[in-house]
PDB file of C-alpha atoms in Angstrom:
ATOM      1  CA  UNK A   1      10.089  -6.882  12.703  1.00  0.00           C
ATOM      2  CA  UNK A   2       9.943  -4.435  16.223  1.00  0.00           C
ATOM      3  CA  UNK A   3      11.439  -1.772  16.068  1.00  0.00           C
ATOM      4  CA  UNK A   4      11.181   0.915  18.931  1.00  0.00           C
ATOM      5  CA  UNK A   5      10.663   4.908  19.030  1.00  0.00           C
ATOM      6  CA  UNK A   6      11.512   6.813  22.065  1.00  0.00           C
ATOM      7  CA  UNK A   7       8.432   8.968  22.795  1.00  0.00           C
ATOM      8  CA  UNK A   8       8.540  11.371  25.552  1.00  0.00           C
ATOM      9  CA  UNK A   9      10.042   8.861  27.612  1.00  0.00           C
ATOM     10  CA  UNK A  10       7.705   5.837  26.536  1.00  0.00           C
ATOM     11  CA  UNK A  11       8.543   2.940  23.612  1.00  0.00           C
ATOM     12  CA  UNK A  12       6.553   3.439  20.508  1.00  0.00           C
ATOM     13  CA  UNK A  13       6.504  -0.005  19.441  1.00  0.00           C
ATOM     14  CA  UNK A  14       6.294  -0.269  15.559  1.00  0.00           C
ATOM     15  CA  UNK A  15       5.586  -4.066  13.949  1.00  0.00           C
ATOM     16  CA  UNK A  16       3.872  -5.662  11.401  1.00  0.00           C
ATOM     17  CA  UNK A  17       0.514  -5.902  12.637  1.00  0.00           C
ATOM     18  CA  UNK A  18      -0.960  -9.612  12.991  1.00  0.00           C
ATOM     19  CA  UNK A  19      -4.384 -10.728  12.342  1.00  0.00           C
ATOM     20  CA  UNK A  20      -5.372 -10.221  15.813  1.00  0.00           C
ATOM     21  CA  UNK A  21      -4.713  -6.226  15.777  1.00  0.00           C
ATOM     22  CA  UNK A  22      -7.375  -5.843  13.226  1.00  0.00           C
ATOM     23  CA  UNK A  23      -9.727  -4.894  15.274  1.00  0.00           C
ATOM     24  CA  UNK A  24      -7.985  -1.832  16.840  1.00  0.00           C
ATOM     25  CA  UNK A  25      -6.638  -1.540  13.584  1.00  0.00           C
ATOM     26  CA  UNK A  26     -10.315  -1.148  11.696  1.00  0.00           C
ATOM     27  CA  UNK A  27     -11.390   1.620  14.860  1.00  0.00           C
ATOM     28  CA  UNK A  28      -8.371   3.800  14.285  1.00  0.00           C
ATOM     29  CA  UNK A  29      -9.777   3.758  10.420  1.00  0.00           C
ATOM     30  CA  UNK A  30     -13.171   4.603  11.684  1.00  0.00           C
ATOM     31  CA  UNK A  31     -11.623   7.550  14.298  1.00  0.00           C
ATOM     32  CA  UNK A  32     -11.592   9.813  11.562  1.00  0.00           C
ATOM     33  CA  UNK A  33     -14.260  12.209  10.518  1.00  0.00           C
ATOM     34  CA  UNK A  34     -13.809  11.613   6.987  1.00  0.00           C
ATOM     35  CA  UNK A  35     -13.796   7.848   7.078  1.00  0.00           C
ATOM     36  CA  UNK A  36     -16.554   7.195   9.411  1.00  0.00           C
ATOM     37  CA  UNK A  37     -19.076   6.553   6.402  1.00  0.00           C
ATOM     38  CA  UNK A  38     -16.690   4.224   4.878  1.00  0.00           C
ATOM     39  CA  UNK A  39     -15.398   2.184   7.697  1.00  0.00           C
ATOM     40  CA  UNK A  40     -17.281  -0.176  10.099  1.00  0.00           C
ATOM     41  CA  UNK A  41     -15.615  -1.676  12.828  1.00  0.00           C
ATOM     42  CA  UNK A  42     -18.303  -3.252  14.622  1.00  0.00           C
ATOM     43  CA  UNK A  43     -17.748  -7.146  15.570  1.00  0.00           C
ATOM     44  CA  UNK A  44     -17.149  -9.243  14.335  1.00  0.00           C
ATOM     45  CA  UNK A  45     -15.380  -7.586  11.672  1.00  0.00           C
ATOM     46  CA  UNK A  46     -16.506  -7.859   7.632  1.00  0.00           C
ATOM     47  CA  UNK A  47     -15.169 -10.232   6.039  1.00  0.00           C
ATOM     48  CA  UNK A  48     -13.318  -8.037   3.457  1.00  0.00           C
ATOM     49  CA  UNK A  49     -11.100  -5.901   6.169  1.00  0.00           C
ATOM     50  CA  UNK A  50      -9.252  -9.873   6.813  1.00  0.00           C
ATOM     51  CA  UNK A  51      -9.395 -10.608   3.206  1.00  0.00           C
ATOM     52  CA  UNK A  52      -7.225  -7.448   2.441  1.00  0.00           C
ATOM     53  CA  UNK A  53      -5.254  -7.664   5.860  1.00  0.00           C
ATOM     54  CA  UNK A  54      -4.265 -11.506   4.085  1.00  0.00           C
ATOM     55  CA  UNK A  55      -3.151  -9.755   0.859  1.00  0.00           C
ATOM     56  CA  UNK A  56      -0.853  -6.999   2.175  1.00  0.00           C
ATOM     57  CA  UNK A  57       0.199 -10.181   4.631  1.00  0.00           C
ATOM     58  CA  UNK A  58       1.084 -12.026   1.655  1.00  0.00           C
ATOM     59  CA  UNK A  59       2.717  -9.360  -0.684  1.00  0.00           C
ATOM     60  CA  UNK A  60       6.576  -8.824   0.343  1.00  0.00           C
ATOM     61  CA  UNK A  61       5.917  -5.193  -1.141  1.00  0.00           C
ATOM     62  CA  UNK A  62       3.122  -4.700   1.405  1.00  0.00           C
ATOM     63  CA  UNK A  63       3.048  -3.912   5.299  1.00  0.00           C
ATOM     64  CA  UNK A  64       0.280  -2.722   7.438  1.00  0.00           C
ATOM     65  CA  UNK A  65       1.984  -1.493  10.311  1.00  0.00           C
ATOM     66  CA  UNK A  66       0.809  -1.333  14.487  1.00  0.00           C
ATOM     67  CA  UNK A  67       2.065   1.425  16.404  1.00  0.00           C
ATOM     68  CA  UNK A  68       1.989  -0.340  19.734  1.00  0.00           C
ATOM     69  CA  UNK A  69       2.534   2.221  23.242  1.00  0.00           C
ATOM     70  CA  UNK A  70       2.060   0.598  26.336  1.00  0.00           C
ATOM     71  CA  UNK A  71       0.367  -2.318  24.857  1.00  0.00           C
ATOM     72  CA  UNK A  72      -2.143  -0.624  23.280  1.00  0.00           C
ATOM     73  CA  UNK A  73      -2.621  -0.005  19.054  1.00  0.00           C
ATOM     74  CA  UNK A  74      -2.504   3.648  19.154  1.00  0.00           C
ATOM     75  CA  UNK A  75      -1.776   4.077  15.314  1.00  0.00           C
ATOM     76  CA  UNK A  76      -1.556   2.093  12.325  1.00  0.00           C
ATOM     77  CA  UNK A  77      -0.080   2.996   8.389  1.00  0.00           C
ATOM     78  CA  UNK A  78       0.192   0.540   5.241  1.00  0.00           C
ATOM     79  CA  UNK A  79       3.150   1.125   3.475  1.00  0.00           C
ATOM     80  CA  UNK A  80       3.779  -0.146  -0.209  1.00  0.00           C
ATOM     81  CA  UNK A  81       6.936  -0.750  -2.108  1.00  0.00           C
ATOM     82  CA  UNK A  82       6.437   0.284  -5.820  1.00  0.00           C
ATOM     83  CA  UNK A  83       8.836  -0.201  -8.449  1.00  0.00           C
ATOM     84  CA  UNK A  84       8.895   2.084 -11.818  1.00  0.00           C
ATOM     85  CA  UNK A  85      10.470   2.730 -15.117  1.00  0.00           C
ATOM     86  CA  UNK A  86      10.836   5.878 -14.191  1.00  0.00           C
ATOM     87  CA  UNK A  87      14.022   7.576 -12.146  1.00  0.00           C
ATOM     88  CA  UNK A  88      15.952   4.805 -14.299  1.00  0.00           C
ATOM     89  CA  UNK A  89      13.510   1.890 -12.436  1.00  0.00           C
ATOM     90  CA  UNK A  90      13.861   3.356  -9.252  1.00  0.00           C
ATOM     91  CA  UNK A  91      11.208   2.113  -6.148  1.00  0.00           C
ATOM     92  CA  UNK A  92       9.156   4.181  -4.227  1.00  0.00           C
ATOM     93  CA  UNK A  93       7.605   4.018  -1.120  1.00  0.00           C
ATOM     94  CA  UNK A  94       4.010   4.797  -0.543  1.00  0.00           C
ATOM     95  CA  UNK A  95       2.582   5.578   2.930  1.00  0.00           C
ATOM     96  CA  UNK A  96      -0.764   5.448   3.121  1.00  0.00           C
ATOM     97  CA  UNK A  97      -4.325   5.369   5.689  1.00  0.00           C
ATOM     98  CA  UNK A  98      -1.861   6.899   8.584  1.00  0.00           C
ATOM     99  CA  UNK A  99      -4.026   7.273  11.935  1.00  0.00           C
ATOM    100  CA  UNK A 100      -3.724   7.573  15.286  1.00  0.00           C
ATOM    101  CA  UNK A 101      -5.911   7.226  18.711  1.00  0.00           C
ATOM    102  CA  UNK A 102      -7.856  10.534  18.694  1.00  0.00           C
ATOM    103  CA  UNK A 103      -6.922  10.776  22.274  1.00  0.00           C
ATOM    104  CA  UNK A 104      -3.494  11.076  22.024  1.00  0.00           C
ATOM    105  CA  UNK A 105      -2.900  13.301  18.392  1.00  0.00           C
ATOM    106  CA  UNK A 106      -0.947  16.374  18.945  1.00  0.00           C
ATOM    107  CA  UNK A 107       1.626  14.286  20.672  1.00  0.00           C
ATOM    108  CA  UNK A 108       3.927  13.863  18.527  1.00  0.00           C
ATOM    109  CA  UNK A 109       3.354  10.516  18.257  1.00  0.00           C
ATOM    110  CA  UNK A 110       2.529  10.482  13.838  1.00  0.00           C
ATOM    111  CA  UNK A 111       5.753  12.079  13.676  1.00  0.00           C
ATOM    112  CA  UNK A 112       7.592   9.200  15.237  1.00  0.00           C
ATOM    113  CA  UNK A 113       5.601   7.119  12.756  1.00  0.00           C
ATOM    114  CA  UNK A 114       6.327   8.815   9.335  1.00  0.00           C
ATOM    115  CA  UNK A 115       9.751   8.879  10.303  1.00  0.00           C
ATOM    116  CA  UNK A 116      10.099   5.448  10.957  1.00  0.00           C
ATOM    117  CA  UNK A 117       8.436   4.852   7.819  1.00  0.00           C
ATOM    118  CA  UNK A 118      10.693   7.351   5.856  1.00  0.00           C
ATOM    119  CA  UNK A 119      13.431   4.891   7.165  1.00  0.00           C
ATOM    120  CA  UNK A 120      12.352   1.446   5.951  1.00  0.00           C
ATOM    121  CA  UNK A 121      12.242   3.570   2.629  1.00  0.00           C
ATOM    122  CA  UNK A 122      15.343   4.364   2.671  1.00  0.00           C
ATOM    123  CA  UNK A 123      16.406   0.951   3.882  1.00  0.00           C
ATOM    124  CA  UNK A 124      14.300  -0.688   0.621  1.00  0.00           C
ATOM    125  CA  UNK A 125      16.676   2.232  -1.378  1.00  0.00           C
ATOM    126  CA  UNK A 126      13.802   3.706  -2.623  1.00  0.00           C
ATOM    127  CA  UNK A 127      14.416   6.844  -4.632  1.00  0.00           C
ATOM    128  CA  UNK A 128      11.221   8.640  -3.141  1.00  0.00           C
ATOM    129  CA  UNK A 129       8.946   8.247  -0.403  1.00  0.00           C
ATOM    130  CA  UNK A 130       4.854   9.695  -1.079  1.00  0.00           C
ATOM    131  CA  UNK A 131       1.841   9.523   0.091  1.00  0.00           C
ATOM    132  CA  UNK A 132      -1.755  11.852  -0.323  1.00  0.00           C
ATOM    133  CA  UNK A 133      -3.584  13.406   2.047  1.00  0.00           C
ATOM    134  CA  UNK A 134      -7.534  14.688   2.069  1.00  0.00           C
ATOM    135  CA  UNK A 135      -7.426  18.152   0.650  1.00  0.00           C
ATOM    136  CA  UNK A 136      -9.470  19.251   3.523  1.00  0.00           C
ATOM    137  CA  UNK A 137      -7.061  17.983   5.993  1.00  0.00           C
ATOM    138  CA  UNK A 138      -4.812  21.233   5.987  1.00  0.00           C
ATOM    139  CA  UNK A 139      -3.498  20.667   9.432  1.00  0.00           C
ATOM    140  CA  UNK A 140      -2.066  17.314   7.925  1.00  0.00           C
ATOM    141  CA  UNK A 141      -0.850  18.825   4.857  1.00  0.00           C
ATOM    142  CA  UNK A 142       1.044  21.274   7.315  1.00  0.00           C
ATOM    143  CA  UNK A 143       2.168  18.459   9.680  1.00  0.00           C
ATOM    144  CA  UNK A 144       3.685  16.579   6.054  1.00  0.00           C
ATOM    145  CA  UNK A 145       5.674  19.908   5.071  1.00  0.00           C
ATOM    146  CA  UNK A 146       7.056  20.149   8.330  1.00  0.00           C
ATOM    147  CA  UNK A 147       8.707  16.736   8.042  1.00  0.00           C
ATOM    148  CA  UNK A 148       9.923  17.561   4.600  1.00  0.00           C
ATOM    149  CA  UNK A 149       7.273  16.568   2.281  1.00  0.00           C
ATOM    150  CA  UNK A 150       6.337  19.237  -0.497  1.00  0.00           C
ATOM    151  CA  UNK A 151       2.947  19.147  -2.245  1.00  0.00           C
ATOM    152  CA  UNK A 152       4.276  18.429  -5.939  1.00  0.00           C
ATOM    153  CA  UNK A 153       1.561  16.871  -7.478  1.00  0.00           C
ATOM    154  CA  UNK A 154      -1.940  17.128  -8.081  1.00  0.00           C
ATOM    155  CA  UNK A 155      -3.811  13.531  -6.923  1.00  0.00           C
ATOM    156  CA  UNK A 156      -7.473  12.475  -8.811  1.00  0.00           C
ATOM    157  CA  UNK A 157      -9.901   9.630  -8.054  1.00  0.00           C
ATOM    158  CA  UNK A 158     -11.727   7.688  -9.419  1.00  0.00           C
ATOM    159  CA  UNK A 159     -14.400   5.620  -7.539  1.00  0.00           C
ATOM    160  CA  UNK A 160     -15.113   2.749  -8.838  1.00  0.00           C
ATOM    161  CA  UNK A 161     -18.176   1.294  -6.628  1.00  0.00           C
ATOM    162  CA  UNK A 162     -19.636   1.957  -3.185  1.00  0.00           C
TER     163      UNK A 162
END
């Protein structure tokens, strides 16, 4: 599914991204201070980033989504579709890994994104859309409040292995 965002006078193309965006996909992970240890997007890619990309491909809950502007990837989300017993089985949306192109944040361009994804929330009829953010990320967290979200909850991890 396309679906375009007016952008300062440009079309923010967002789609389901195909196996052949992975690349671009995998260096917008990496483009990130705090995920540079944990990502690796050297070619040709490992061979885990296309088993997951196959998974969320497969799963009608999942969607890894390309942010396409001017035929370039210049951001990427997943968003997941979780039902619950609680809110009398309501679903909720999850966004989740959010990035975009380093050289064009601050352009409003992760607005037009969460927005969009606020909206095929609400089109699912999801009672509540989430996601979590880096606690050291405090420009994010104030980016998030401006477009409504409110820091309710307190998020823990657990790692499991490297």
């Amino acid at each position: 599914m396309l679906k375009q965002v007016q952008h300062d006078g440009n079309k923010l193309a967002m789609r389901d991204a195909t196996h052949a965006d992975l690349p671009a996909i995998v260096q917008l992970l990496w483009d990130d201070e705090t995920a540079r240890l944990r990502e690796d997007p050297s070619e040709p890619l490992d061979p885990r980033y296309i088993a997951a990309f196959e998974a969320i491909d497969r799963d009608p809950n999942q969607r890894l989504i390309a942010a396409e502007l001017d035929g370039r990837i210049v951001g990427t989300m997943q968003l997941s579709f979780l039902p619950g017993l609680s809110f009398r089985g309501s679903w909720r949306g999850l966004i989740e890994a959010v990035r975009i192109a380093s050289d064009l944040r601050g352009q409003r361009l992760g607005e037009a994104m969460i927005l969009w994804a606020v909206e095929q929330c609400r089109a699912r009829d999801c009672k509540l859309v989430q996601l979590t953010s880096t606690a050291t990320r405090t420009a994010a967290h104030r980016f998030y409040a401006r477009l409504g979200f409110v820091q309710s909850h307190v998020g823990m991890k657990l790692h499991l292995r490297d």
